[in-house]
Amino acid sequence: MSSVSDNKTVLKIKALADSAECGGNSRDEVFARCFLAAQKTLGITPFDEQIAAAIALSEGKLIQMQTGEGKTLCAVFAACAHAKNGGAAHIFTFNDYLAARDCEWMKPIYDELGVSVGVITEKTPRGERKELYKKQVVYTTAKEAGFDYLRDFTELDPNKMCFPKPDFAIFDEADSILIDEARIPLVIAGDVAVKEDGSVAEIYEKLSGFDEADFEVDEETKNVYLTDEGADKAEEVFGVRGIYSANNAGLLAKICACLKAREVLREDKDYIVKDKKIVLVDEFTGRTAPGRVFPGELQAAAEAKHGLKITSRGRIIGSIALQYFARLYPKLAGMTGTAESAREEFEKFYGITVEVIPTRLPCKRIDNPLELYFDQAEKQKAIIAAVKDAADKQRPVLVGTASIEESEELSEALRKEGVSCSVLNAKNNSEEAKIIANAGKRGAVTISTNMAGRGVDIKLGGEDSSDKDFVVNAGGLLVIATSMRESGRITLQLRGRAGRQGDVGESRYFASLDEDIMTKNNLRKLCGRHYPSEKTSGALTDKTLLKEAERIQRISEGDTFDERVNLMKYTLIGEKHRETTFARRTALLSGEYQSEMWKKNAPELYERAVRKFGEKELNALENKILAALLNEFHSDYLDYTAYLREGIHLTQIAGRNPAEEYNIACEEYYENAAQSIPERMTEKLEEVLKCGNIADYKIETPERIYTYLLNDMAEEFRVKPLLLNVFSEEDEQELIKEDEAEEKKGFFKKLFGKK
Ligand code: ADP
Ligand code: MG
């Protein structure tokens, strides 16, 4: 797209606004009214680029629009047009702070249009959410909405369910949520009673004679595997033949889990023992995470390690990765400053096309080429010099680091040099927003991780632009990226912090030869004799070396993309099963579907119960009991699949295809376990009959509910290089080819015919 000023639709919308003949509810008329409302209430006249972007959003596209170009307003147009046509739009912001800010900021426009709007953040009480979700437009985060979706799965009273039928979702900072965090599952768990099982404790005991020669610990996944020696020993100790055969898969998983509990899990670091229970410690926050359990057999193994006998256990009730949560919406749109480079991924995973909106004013930012150093120490010296130089001139500088620890370290080093700075730790609260909003102030030195402060506008001269002239003369905001990231998109995102709306600005980009990304992708080998043979101080200037280092970035991008594609081969099946189970459950509770299991499978008992309690009452109870049973069924399913993932790499050893095996095993389990439901239902009916009054029957539900993000899920799947090779190159090509043929439909259509 070259220019938007001659875009016919944009012109038409502006003409409609001019003529004031825009009372109808066609998209263009609603857009014209939004245009007028923005002028009237906020005192801003939407730019042509913003109208063009809004058109693309309402067509379900992903727009790339640079930071500071005014995307917040674009979403309002699209949401209003959708609402005026009877739909409901959810606008997902990067964090709670932005959801509240954007809703408050844009509310006058919605009010003017007569469109109801609300905001849901972590602080919003559960009791208020149902009403809020009835608003035509809701600002919230994918995390909050995703948890609401999952929580409904724990309710037995349909009136208490709050999450509406997904309709239209607009994701702000879309690449962050839909790509970088897409694989993070939201998990909901609860305390439930469990039957005691001593088998793991017994196995743990019998493994006391196993030592280093018998197993290996994988450095990356921390999973434990038997060596050949260990396998022989296991067959002897447990009296089985073929420890890798399918019959012994359960035993093997327990053995590996016990060894992992013994050798890898550390008390007080990974978990604590409290009130005779294993309580996990969250690796990110360092706080205990009650209700959270180790996957598969590992929880029981950890208990065996401490001789604990467990009668109630936190069980995972449901989970959904953000990627799949987004896919629940029949219509998707998104906006971000950096979408272009992830075009293929957006199209493939979400079936949405990327449209690039040009900047309103030409970009004046100077983007310097990669500055490469021999090692971290050399690099840090250069970064400190760069920051110091800017600080001396009182030129504002924003440093983007890869982690909170790196931020802390760098700020400490700078302080020693007499440079004081603000450090942001991605708490995403209003205080941090204030700091980042002032990152363009004269003399400001701000250090932040990539995540912190996203979505907040950086004005030159500070929030009030007071020192703008001084800062402009100093060259505008200087942005420094401290290392090469897995994806060039992250670096671009950071660069985009400078030079907003035609401002002057500059970006510098540092890396060193000893960064993980360089060593992992074997830069040394790629460069051959151009690779320095000994430590060199100062910036490296060899052209081949620099070129190859930049190429590493693209190699790494390709790898992570492949990894995500591969991961999907494992996760799709679970999503399909969850959707089916959820849908059945909802149909039962809403009364849309009446179970006839009792009538069919236990007619005599059923008749007796009807006479005792009445048909209507009994049928209602049957639906509820079955819905609760579906929860148990789903928890069992999740346990089983977690256990399966732990052991699935082993099928590779037996010469089979793990992804395929995994899918078959999940499918089999789902079908087989479902077959036990009628019998379990009959047992429940017997219990019901023992009650004097139908109201006396209590359906067992979890006592407490917990929610958390499981950051290590992707890790679990990343099991090994073995897993990454499961689909041969040809399979891969075939998938891609089919995908290209079925334009815009992505994986899903092909696999389930959805969308
Ligand atoms: P983005 O999300 O694209 O980074 P924002 O929506 O945060 O940008 O807007 C950036 C700044 O631009 C805000 O201060 C906003 O008030 C301002 N702005 C947006 N649209 C206009 C407009 N049409 N005219 C003037 N200022 C605008
Ligand atoms: Mg924004």
mmCIF file of N, CA and C in Angstrom, residues 16-122:
data_model
loop_
_atom_site.group_PDB
_atom_site.id
_atom_site.type_symbol
_atom_site.label_atom_id
_atom_site.label_comp_id
_atom_site.label_asym_id
_atom_site.label_seq_id
_atom_site.Cartn_x
_atom_site.Cartn_y
_atom_site.Cartn_z
ATOM 1 N N LEU A 16 -18.986 11.389 4.110
ATOM 2 C CA LEU A 16 -20.192 11.103 4.893
ATOM 3 C C LEU A 16 -20.196 11.922 6.174
ATOM 4 N N ALA A 17 -19.033 11.990 6.799
ATOM 5 C CA ALA A 17 -18.927 12.757 8.042
ATOM 6 C C ALA A 17 -19.209 14.234 7.791
ATOM 7 N N ASP A 18 -18.681 14.731 6.686
ATOM 8 C CA ASP A 18 -18.899 16.124 6.306
ATOM 9 C C ASP A 18 -20.368 16.439 6.095
ATOM 10 N N SER A 19 -21.027 15.529 5.392
ATOM 11 C CA SER A 19 -22.424 15.768 5.033
ATOM 12 C C SER A 19 -23.346 15.555 6.223
ATOM 13 N N ALA A 20 -22.793 14.960 7.258
ATOM 14 C CA ALA A 20 -23.578 14.637 8.451
ATOM 15 C C ALA A 20 -24.754 13.710 8.149
ATOM 16 N N GLU A 21 -24.700 13.090 6.979
ATOM 17 C CA GLU A 21 -25.750 12.125 6.655
ATOM 18 C C GLU A 21 -25.228 10.724 6.918
ATOM 19 N N CYS A 22 -25.117 10.440 8.170
ATOM 20 C CA CYS A 22 -24.526 9.140 8.482
ATOM 21 C C CYS A 22 -25.233 8.509 9.669
ATOM 22 N N GLY A 23 -26.541 8.505 9.609
ATOM 23 C CA GLY A 23 -27.319 7.967 10.725
ATOM 24 C C GLY A 23 -27.477 6.459 10.720
ATOM 25 N N GLY A 24 -27.150 5.829 9.599
ATOM 26 C CA GLY A 24 -27.395 4.389 9.471
ATOM 27 C C GLY A 24 -26.343 3.534 10.157
ATOM 28 N N ASN A 25 -26.466 2.231 9.994
ATOM 29 C CA ASN A 25 -25.533 1.348 10.668
ATOM 30 C C ASN A 25 -24.605 0.591 9.722
ATOM 31 N N SER A 26 -24.491 1.077 8.483
ATOM 32 C CA SER A 26 -23.498 0.457 7.614
ATOM 33 C C SER A 26 -22.134 0.804 8.191
ATOM 34 N N ARG A 27 -21.140 0.030 7.836
ATOM 35 C CA ARG A 27 -19.821 0.275 8.401
ATOM 36 C C ARG A 27 -19.357 1.702 8.136
ATOM 37 N N ASP A 28 -19.544 2.152 6.900
ATOM 38 C CA ASP A 28 -19.049 3.477 6.565
ATOM 39 C C ASP A 28 -19.761 4.573 7.347
ATOM 40 N N GLU A 29 -21.051 4.382 7.547
ATOM 41 C CA GLU A 29 -21.788 5.395 8.314
ATOM 42 C C GLU A 29 -21.355 5.402 9.780
ATOM 43 N N VAL A 30 -21.183 4.208 10.340
ATOM 44 C CA VAL A 30 -20.732 4.152 11.735
ATOM 45 C C VAL A 30 -19.334 4.775 11.851
ATOM 46 N N PHE A 31 -18.482 4.467 10.868
ATOM 47 C CA PHE A 31 -17.130 5.048 10.873
ATOM 48 C C PHE A 31 -17.212 6.580 10.820
ATOM 49 N N ALA A 32 -18.112 7.086 9.983
ATOM 50 C CA ALA A 32 -18.253 8.542 9.864
ATOM 51 C C ALA A 32 -18.674 9.133 11.209
ATOM 52 N N ARG A 33 -19.564 8.440 11.895
ATOM 53 C CA ARG A 33 -20.005 8.940 13.213
ATOM 54 C C ARG A 33 -18.866 8.876 14.235
ATOM 55 N N CYS A 34 -18.056 7.810 14.142
ATOM 56 C CA CYS A 34 -16.904 7.709 15.044
ATOM 57 C C CYS A 34 -15.942 8.877 14.784
ATOM 58 N N PHE A 35 -15.777 9.180 13.523
ATOM 59 C CA PHE A 35 -14.893 10.285 13.115
ATOM 60 C C PHE A 35 -15.338 11.583 13.795
ATOM 61 N N LEU A 36 -16.644 11.844 13.680
ATOM 62 C CA LEU A 36 -17.194 13.067 14.281
ATOM 63 C C LEU A 36 -17.083 13.025 15.804
ATOM 64 N N ALA A 37 -17.341 11.846 16.360
ATOM 65 C CA ALA A 37 -17.305 11.720 17.825
ATOM 66 C C ALA A 37 -15.897 11.946 18.366
ATOM 67 N N ALA A 38 -14.878 11.493 17.617
ATOM 68 C CA ALA A 38 -13.495 11.695 18.063
ATOM 69 C C ALA A 38 -13.165 13.182 18.084
ATOM 70 N N GLN A 39 -13.639 13.871 17.068
ATOM 71 C CA GLN A 39 -13.406 15.328 17.022
ATOM 72 C C GLN A 39 -14.114 16.017 18.190
ATOM 73 N N LYS A 40 -15.372 15.638 18.364
ATOM 74 C CA LYS A 40 -16.190 16.320 19.356
ATOM 75 C C LYS A 40 -15.736 16.024 20.791
ATOM 76 N N THR A 41 -15.476 14.757 21.074
ATOM 77 C CA THR A 41 -15.218 14.399 22.475
ATOM 78 C C THR A 41 -13.740 14.449 22.853
ATOM 79 N N LEU A 42 -12.862 14.012 21.974
ATOM 80 C CA LEU A 42 -11.440 13.978 22.327
ATOM 81 C C LEU A 42 -10.664 15.130 21.693
ATOM 82 N N GLY A 43 -11.324 15.832 20.809
ATOM 83 C CA GLY A 43 -10.651 16.938 20.152
ATOM 84 C C GLY A 43 -9.556 16.496 19.196
ATOM 85 N N ILE A 44 -9.650 15.254 18.684
ATOM 86 C CA ILE A 44 -8.668 14.841 17.680
ATOM 87 C C ILE A 44 -9.364 14.445 16.381
ATOM 88 N N THR A 45 -8.760 14.832 15.286
ATOM 89 C CA THR A 45 -9.297 14.472 13.976
ATOM 90 C C THR A 45 -8.562 13.240 13.473
ATOM 91 N N PRO A 46 -9.276 12.133 13.330
ATOM 92 C CA PRO A 46 -8.588 10.909 12.898
ATOM 93 C C PRO A 46 -7.886 11.106 11.552
ATOM 94 N N PHE A 47 -6.672 10.601 11.466
ATOM 95 C CA PHE A 47 -5.913 10.686 10.228
ATOM 96 C C PHE A 47 -6.427 9.660 9.225
ATOM 97 N N ASP A 48 -6.153 9.918 7.952
ATOM 98 C CA ASP A 48 -6.562 8.967 6.902
ATOM 99 C C ASP A 48 -6.002 7.580 7.186
ATOM 100 N N GLU A 49 -4.745 7.575 7.679
ATOM 101 C CA GLU A 49 -4.113 6.285 7.961
ATOM 102 C C GLU A 49 -4.894 5.514 9.020
ATOM 103 N N GLN A 50 -5.410 6.246 9.981
ATOM 104 C CA GLN A 50 -6.176 5.575 11.038
ATOM 105 C C GLN A 50 -7.480 5.004 10.498
ATOM 106 N N ILE A 51 -8.107 5.750 9.584
ATOM 107 C CA ILE A 51 -9.357 5.239 8.997
ATOM 108 C C ILE A 51 -9.063 3.997 8.150
ATOM 109 N N ALA A 52 -7.971 4.084 7.385
ATOM 110 C CA ALA A 52 -7.603 2.920 6.563
ATOM 111 C C ALA A 52 -7.325 1.707 7.456
ATOM 112 N N ALA A 53 -6.656 1.939 8.574
ATOM 113 C CA ALA A 53 -6.358 0.844 9.497
ATOM 114 C C ALA A 53 -7.634 0.280 10.093
ATOM 115 N N ALA A 54 -8.572 1.179 10.423
ATOM 116 C CA ALA A 54 -9.836 0.728 11.006
ATOM 117 C C ALA A 54 -10.613 -0.134 10.012
ATOM 118 N N ILE A 55 -10.548 0.237 8.740
ATOM 119 C CA ILE A 55 -11.229 -0.563 7.707
ATOM 120 C C ILE A 55 -10.643 -1.974 7.694
ATOM 121 N N ALA A 56 -9.317 -2.040 7.709
ATOM 122 C CA ALA A 56 -8.661 -3.350 7.691
ATOM 123 C C ALA A 56 -9.041 -4.173 8.921
ATOM 124 N N LEU A 57 -9.091 -3.519 10.071
ATOM 125 C CA LEU A 57 -9.468 -4.241 11.298
ATOM 126 C C LEU A 57 -10.879 -4.801 11.173
ATOM 127 N N SER A 58 -11.770 -3.991 10.649
ATOM 128 C CA SER A 58 -13.150 -4.477 10.581
ATOM 129 C C SER A 58 -13.302 -5.552 9.508
ATOM 130 N N GLU A 59 -12.288 -5.681 8.675
ATOM 131 C CA GLU A 59 -12.299 -6.792 7.703
ATOM 132 C C GLU A 59 -11.588 -8.015 8.272
ATOM 133 N N GLY A 60 -11.245 -7.956 9.537
ATOM 134 C CA GLY A 60 -10.595 -9.111 10.175
ATOM 135 C C GLY A 60 -9.148 -9.275 9.772
ATOM 136 N N LYS A 61 -8.442 -8.161 9.624
ATOM 137 C CA LYS A 61 -7.027 -8.255 9.256
ATOM 138 C C LYS A 61 -6.139 -7.858 10.414
ATOM 139 N N LEU A 62 -4.866 -8.116 10.214
ATOM 140 C CA LEU A 62 -3.891 -7.710 11.190
ATOM 141 C C LEU A 62 -3.153 -6.512 10.621
ATOM 142 N N ILE A 63 -3.216 -5.384 11.309
ATOM 143 C CA ILE A 63 -2.535 -4.221 10.754
ATOM 144 C C ILE A 63 -1.182 -4.000 11.410
ATOM 145 N N GLN A 64 -0.223 -3.675 10.549
ATOM 146 C CA GLN A 64 1.054 -3.213 11.060
ATOM 147 C C GLN A 64 1.038 -1.705 10.984
ATOM 148 N N MET A 65 1.176 -1.083 12.112
ATOM 149 C CA MET A 65 1.139 0.371 12.185
ATOM 150 C C MET A 65 2.133 0.767 13.259
ATOM 151 N N GLN A 66 3.031 1.676 12.917
ATOM 152 C CA GLN A 66 4.125 1.991 13.840
ATOM 153 C C GLN A 66 3.645 2.533 15.188
ATOM 154 N N THR A 67 4.485 2.334 16.172
ATOM 155 C CA THR A 67 4.218 2.850 17.517
ATOM 156 C C THR A 67 3.938 4.352 17.454
ATOM 157 N N GLY A 68 2.913 4.774 18.165
ATOM 158 C CA GLY A 68 2.619 6.198 18.252
ATOM 159 C C GLY A 68 1.732 6.736 17.142
ATOM 160 N N GLU A 69 1.331 5.869 16.216
ATOM 161 C CA GLU A 69 0.503 6.344 15.099
ATOM 162 C C GLU A 69 -0.987 6.408 15.470
ATOM 163 N N GLY A 70 -1.324 5.949 16.668
ATOM 164 C CA GLY A 70 -2.716 6.082 17.116
ATOM 165 C C GLY A 70 -3.587 4.864 16.862
ATOM 166 N N LYS A 71 -3.073 3.691 17.209
ATOM 167 C CA LYS A 71 -3.839 2.455 16.974
ATOM 168 C C LYS A 71 -5.039 2.330 17.914
ATOM 169 N N THR A 72 -4.901 2.885 19.117
ATOM 170 C CA THR A 72 -5.984 2.766 20.101
ATOM 171 C C THR A 72 -7.314 3.220 19.495
ATOM 172 N N LEU A 73 -7.260 4.322 18.766
ATOM 173 C CA LEU A 73 -8.468 4.883 18.167
ATOM 174 C C LEU A 73 -8.998 3.994 17.025
ATOM 175 N N CYS A 74 -8.099 3.396 16.277
ATOM 176 C CA CYS A 74 -8.521 2.548 15.141
ATOM 177 C C CYS A 74 -9.431 1.416 15.612
ATOM 178 N N ALA A 75 -9.068 0.832 16.758
ATOM 179 C CA ALA A 75 -9.851 -0.297 17.268
ATOM 180 C C ALA A 75 -11.272 0.127 17.613
ATOM 181 N N VAL A 76 -11.423 1.370 18.054
ATOM 182 C CA VAL A 76 -12.748 1.861 18.441
ATOM 183 C C VAL A 76 -13.697 1.855 17.237
ATOM 184 N N PHE A 77 -13.194 2.307 16.108
ATOM 185 C CA PHE A 77 -14.014 2.318 14.884
ATOM 186 C C PHE A 77 -14.526 0.902 14.577
ATOM 187 N N ALA A 78 -13.579 -0.018 14.546
ATOM 188 C CA ALA A 78 -13.940 -1.393 14.166
ATOM 189 C C ALA A 78 -14.909 -2.005 15.176
ATOM 190 N N ALA A 79 -14.662 -1.740 16.465
ATOM 191 C CA ALA A 79 -15.534 -2.300 17.500
ATOM 192 C C ALA A 79 -16.937 -1.715 17.400
ATOM 193 N N CYS A 80 -17.017 -0.407 17.158
ATOM 194 C CA CYS A 80 -18.334 0.231 17.060
ATOM 195 C C CYS A 80 -19.127 -0.291 15.858
ATOM 196 N N ALA A 81 -18.462 -0.415 14.721
ATOM 197 C CA ALA A 81 -19.168 -0.909 13.540
ATOM 198 C C ALA A 81 -19.711 -2.314 13.804
ATOM 199 N N HIS A 82 -18.908 -3.118 14.485
ATOM 200 C CA HIS A 82 -19.339 -4.484 14.803
ATOM 201 C C HIS A 82 -20.527 -4.456 15.775
ATOM 202 N N ALA A 83 -20.412 -3.610 16.804
ATOM 203 C CA ALA A 83 -21.471 -3.523 17.817
ATOM 204 C C ALA A 83 -22.772 -3.035 17.204
ATOM 205 N N LYS A 84 -22.676 -2.055 16.326
ATOM 206 C CA LYS A 84 -23.881 -1.488 15.719
ATOM 207 C C LYS A 84 -24.581 -2.492 14.807
ATOM 208 N N ASN A 85 -23.882 -3.542 14.489
ATOM 209 C CA ASN A 85 -24.517 -4.587 13.687
ATOM 210 C C ASN A 85 -24.856 -5.806 14.529
ATOM 211 N N GLY A 86 -25.010 -5.562 15.818
ATOM 212 C CA GLY A 86 -25.498 -6.620 16.704
ATOM 213 C C GLY A 86 -24.430 -7.513 17.286
ATOM 214 N N GLY A 87 -23.170 -7.220 17.017
ATOM 215 C CA GLY A 87 -22.109 -8.084 17.529
ATOM 216 C C GLY A 87 -21.524 -7.588 18.833
ATOM 217 N N ALA A 88 -20.610 -8.410 19.372
ATOM 218 C CA ALA A 88 -19.894 -8.023 20.588
ATOM 219 C C ALA A 88 -18.408 -8.118 20.297
ATOM 220 N N ALA A 89 -17.681 -7.084 20.689
ATOM 221 C CA ALA A 89 -16.239 -7.085 20.416
ATOM 222 C C ALA A 89 -15.439 -7.102 21.708
ATOM 223 N N HIS A 90 -14.403 -7.917 21.725
ATOM 224 C CA HIS A 90 -13.464 -7.912 22.844
ATOM 225 C C HIS A 90 -12.145 -7.326 22.351
ATOM 226 N N ILE A 91 -11.687 -6.280 23.031
ATOM 227 C CA ILE A 91 -10.400 -5.694 22.661
ATOM 228 C C ILE A 91 -9.376 -6.123 23.700
ATOM 229 N N PHE A 92 -8.390 -6.905 23.254
ATOM 230 C CA PHE A 92 -7.395 -7.439 24.177
ATOM 231 C C PHE A 92 -6.152 -6.565 24.174
ATOM 232 N N THR A 93 -5.863 -6.006 25.323
ATOM 233 C CA THR A 93 -4.691 -5.155 25.432
ATOM 234 C C THR A 93 -3.531 -5.957 26.000
ATOM 235 N N PHE A 94 -2.370 -5.324 26.012
ATOM 236 C CA PHE A 94 -1.154 -5.994 26.438
ATOM 237 C C PHE A 94 -1.143 -6.273 27.941
ATOM 238 N N ASN A 95 -1.782 -5.414 28.714
ATOM 239 C CA ASN A 95 -1.857 -5.662 30.157
ATOM 240 C C ASN A 95 -3.067 -4.948 30.762
ATOM 241 N N ASP A 96 -3.292 -5.206 32.049
ATOM 242 C CA ASP A 96 -4.436 -4.632 32.753
ATOM 243 C C ASP A 96 -4.432 -3.111 32.720
ATOM 244 N N TYR A 97 -3.252 -2.557 32.924
ATOM 245 C CA TYR A 97 -3.149 -1.109 32.962
ATOM 246 C C TYR A 97 -3.668 -0.502 31.649
ATOM 247 N N LEU A 98 -3.272 -1.088 30.540
ATOM 248 C CA LEU A 98 -3.696 -0.549 29.243
ATOM 249 C C LEU A 98 -5.182 -0.787 28.969
ATOM 250 N N ALA A 99 -5.720 -1.882 29.479
ATOM 251 C CA ALA A 99 -7.155 -2.133 29.295
ATOM 252 C C ALA A 99 -7.936 -1.012 29.963
ATOM 253 N N ALA A 100 -7.560 -0.702 31.197
ATOM 254 C CA ALA A 100 -8.258 0.354 31.934
ATOM 255 C C ALA A 100 -8.034 1.713 31.260
ATOM 256 N N ARG A 101 -6.790 1.961 30.867
ATOM 257 C CA ARG A 101 -6.474 3.251 30.248
ATOM 258 C C ARG A 101 -7.265 3.438 28.952
ATOM 259 N N ASP A 102 -7.222 2.452 28.092
ATOM 260 C CA ASP A 102 -7.869 2.586 26.784
ATOM 261 C C ASP A 102 -9.377 2.715 26.905
ATOM 262 N N CYS A 103 -9.958 1.957 27.835
ATOM 263 C CA CYS A 103 -11.410 2.024 28.000
ATOM 264 C C CYS A 103 -11.812 3.414 28.456
ATOM 265 N N GLU A 104 -11.098 3.919 29.451
ATOM 266 C CA GLU A 104 -11.442 5.235 29.970
ATOM 267 C C GLU A 104 -11.230 6.323 28.908
ATOM 268 N N TRP A 105 -10.124 6.217 28.221
ATOM 269 C CA TRP A 105 -9.722 7.179 27.194
ATOM 270 C C TRP A 105 -10.757 7.229 26.054
ATOM 271 N N MET A 106 -11.225 6.081 25.622
ATOM 272 C CA MET A 106 -12.087 6.005 24.438
ATOM 273 C C MET A 106 -13.585 6.025 24.765
ATOM 274 N N LYS A 107 -13.912 5.929 26.052
ATOM 275 C CA LYS A 107 -15.317 5.825 26.442
ATOM 276 C C LYS A 107 -16.193 6.951 25.864
ATOM 277 N N PRO A 108 -15.722 8.199 25.876
ATOM 278 C CA PRO A 108 -16.578 9.274 25.332
ATOM 279 C C PRO A 108 -17.053 8.991 23.903
ATOM 280 N N ILE A 109 -16.201 8.376 23.093
ATOM 281 C CA ILE A 109 -16.614 8.067 21.714
ATOM 282 C C ILE A 109 -17.721 7.017 21.721
ATOM 283 N N TYR A 110 -17.525 5.971 22.526
ATOM 284 C CA TYR A 110 -18.558 4.930 22.610
ATOM 285 C C TYR A 110 -19.869 5.528 23.107
ATOM 286 N N ASP A 111 -19.778 6.381 24.119
ATOM 287 C CA ASP A 111 -20.985 7.008 24.662
ATOM 288 C C ASP A 111 -21.713 7.793 23.576
ATOM 289 N N GLU A 112 -20.948 8.525 22.824
ATOM 290 C CA GLU A 112 -21.513 9.343 21.753
ATOM 291 C C GLU A 112 -22.241 8.460 20.722
ATOM 292 N N LEU A 113 -21.665 7.312 20.462
ATOM 293 C CA LEU A 113 -22.251 6.382 19.481
ATOM 294 C C LEU A 113 -23.389 5.551 20.074
ATOM 295 N N GLY A 114 -23.523 5.596 21.395
ATOM 296 C CA GLY A 114 -24.524 4.759 22.047
ATOM 297 C C GLY A 114 -24.125 3.288 22.075
ATOM 298 N N VAL A 115 -22.831 3.053 22.213
ATOM 299 C CA VAL A 115 -22.331 1.672 22.315
ATOM 300 C C VAL A 115 -21.835 1.464 23.747
ATOM 301 N N SER A 116 -22.330 0.401 24.395
ATOM 302 C CA SER A 116 -21.919 0.180 25.783
ATOM 303 C C SER A 116 -20.515 -0.413 25.826
ATOM 304 N N VAL A 117 -19.739 -0.005 26.825
ATOM 305 C CA VAL A 117 -18.356 -0.456 26.908
ATOM 306 C C VAL A 117 -17.980 -0.707 28.360
ATOM 307 N N GLY A 118 -17.116 -1.691 28.588
ATOM 308 C CA GLY A 118 -16.684 -1.998 29.950
ATOM 309 C C GLY A 118 -15.255 -2.498 29.953
ATOM 310 N N VAL A 119 -14.694 -2.614 31.146
ATOM 311 C CA VAL A 119 -13.329 -3.101 31.258
ATOM 312 C C VAL A 119 -13.253 -4.163 32.348
ATOM 313 N N ILE A 120 -12.480 -5.195 32.075
ATOM 314 C CA ILE A 120 -12.275 -6.260 33.061
ATOM 315 C C ILE A 120 -10.776 -6.431 33.275
ATOM 316 N N THR A 121 -10.338 -6.282 34.514
ATOM 317 C CA THR A 121 -8.932 -6.512 34.834
ATOM 318 C C THR A 121 -8.864 -7.559 35.943
ATOM 319 N N GLU A 122 -7.644 -7.867 36.350
ATOM 320 C CA GLU A 122 -7.469 -8.864 37.391
ATOM 321 C C GLU A 122 -8.262 -8.492 38.646
#
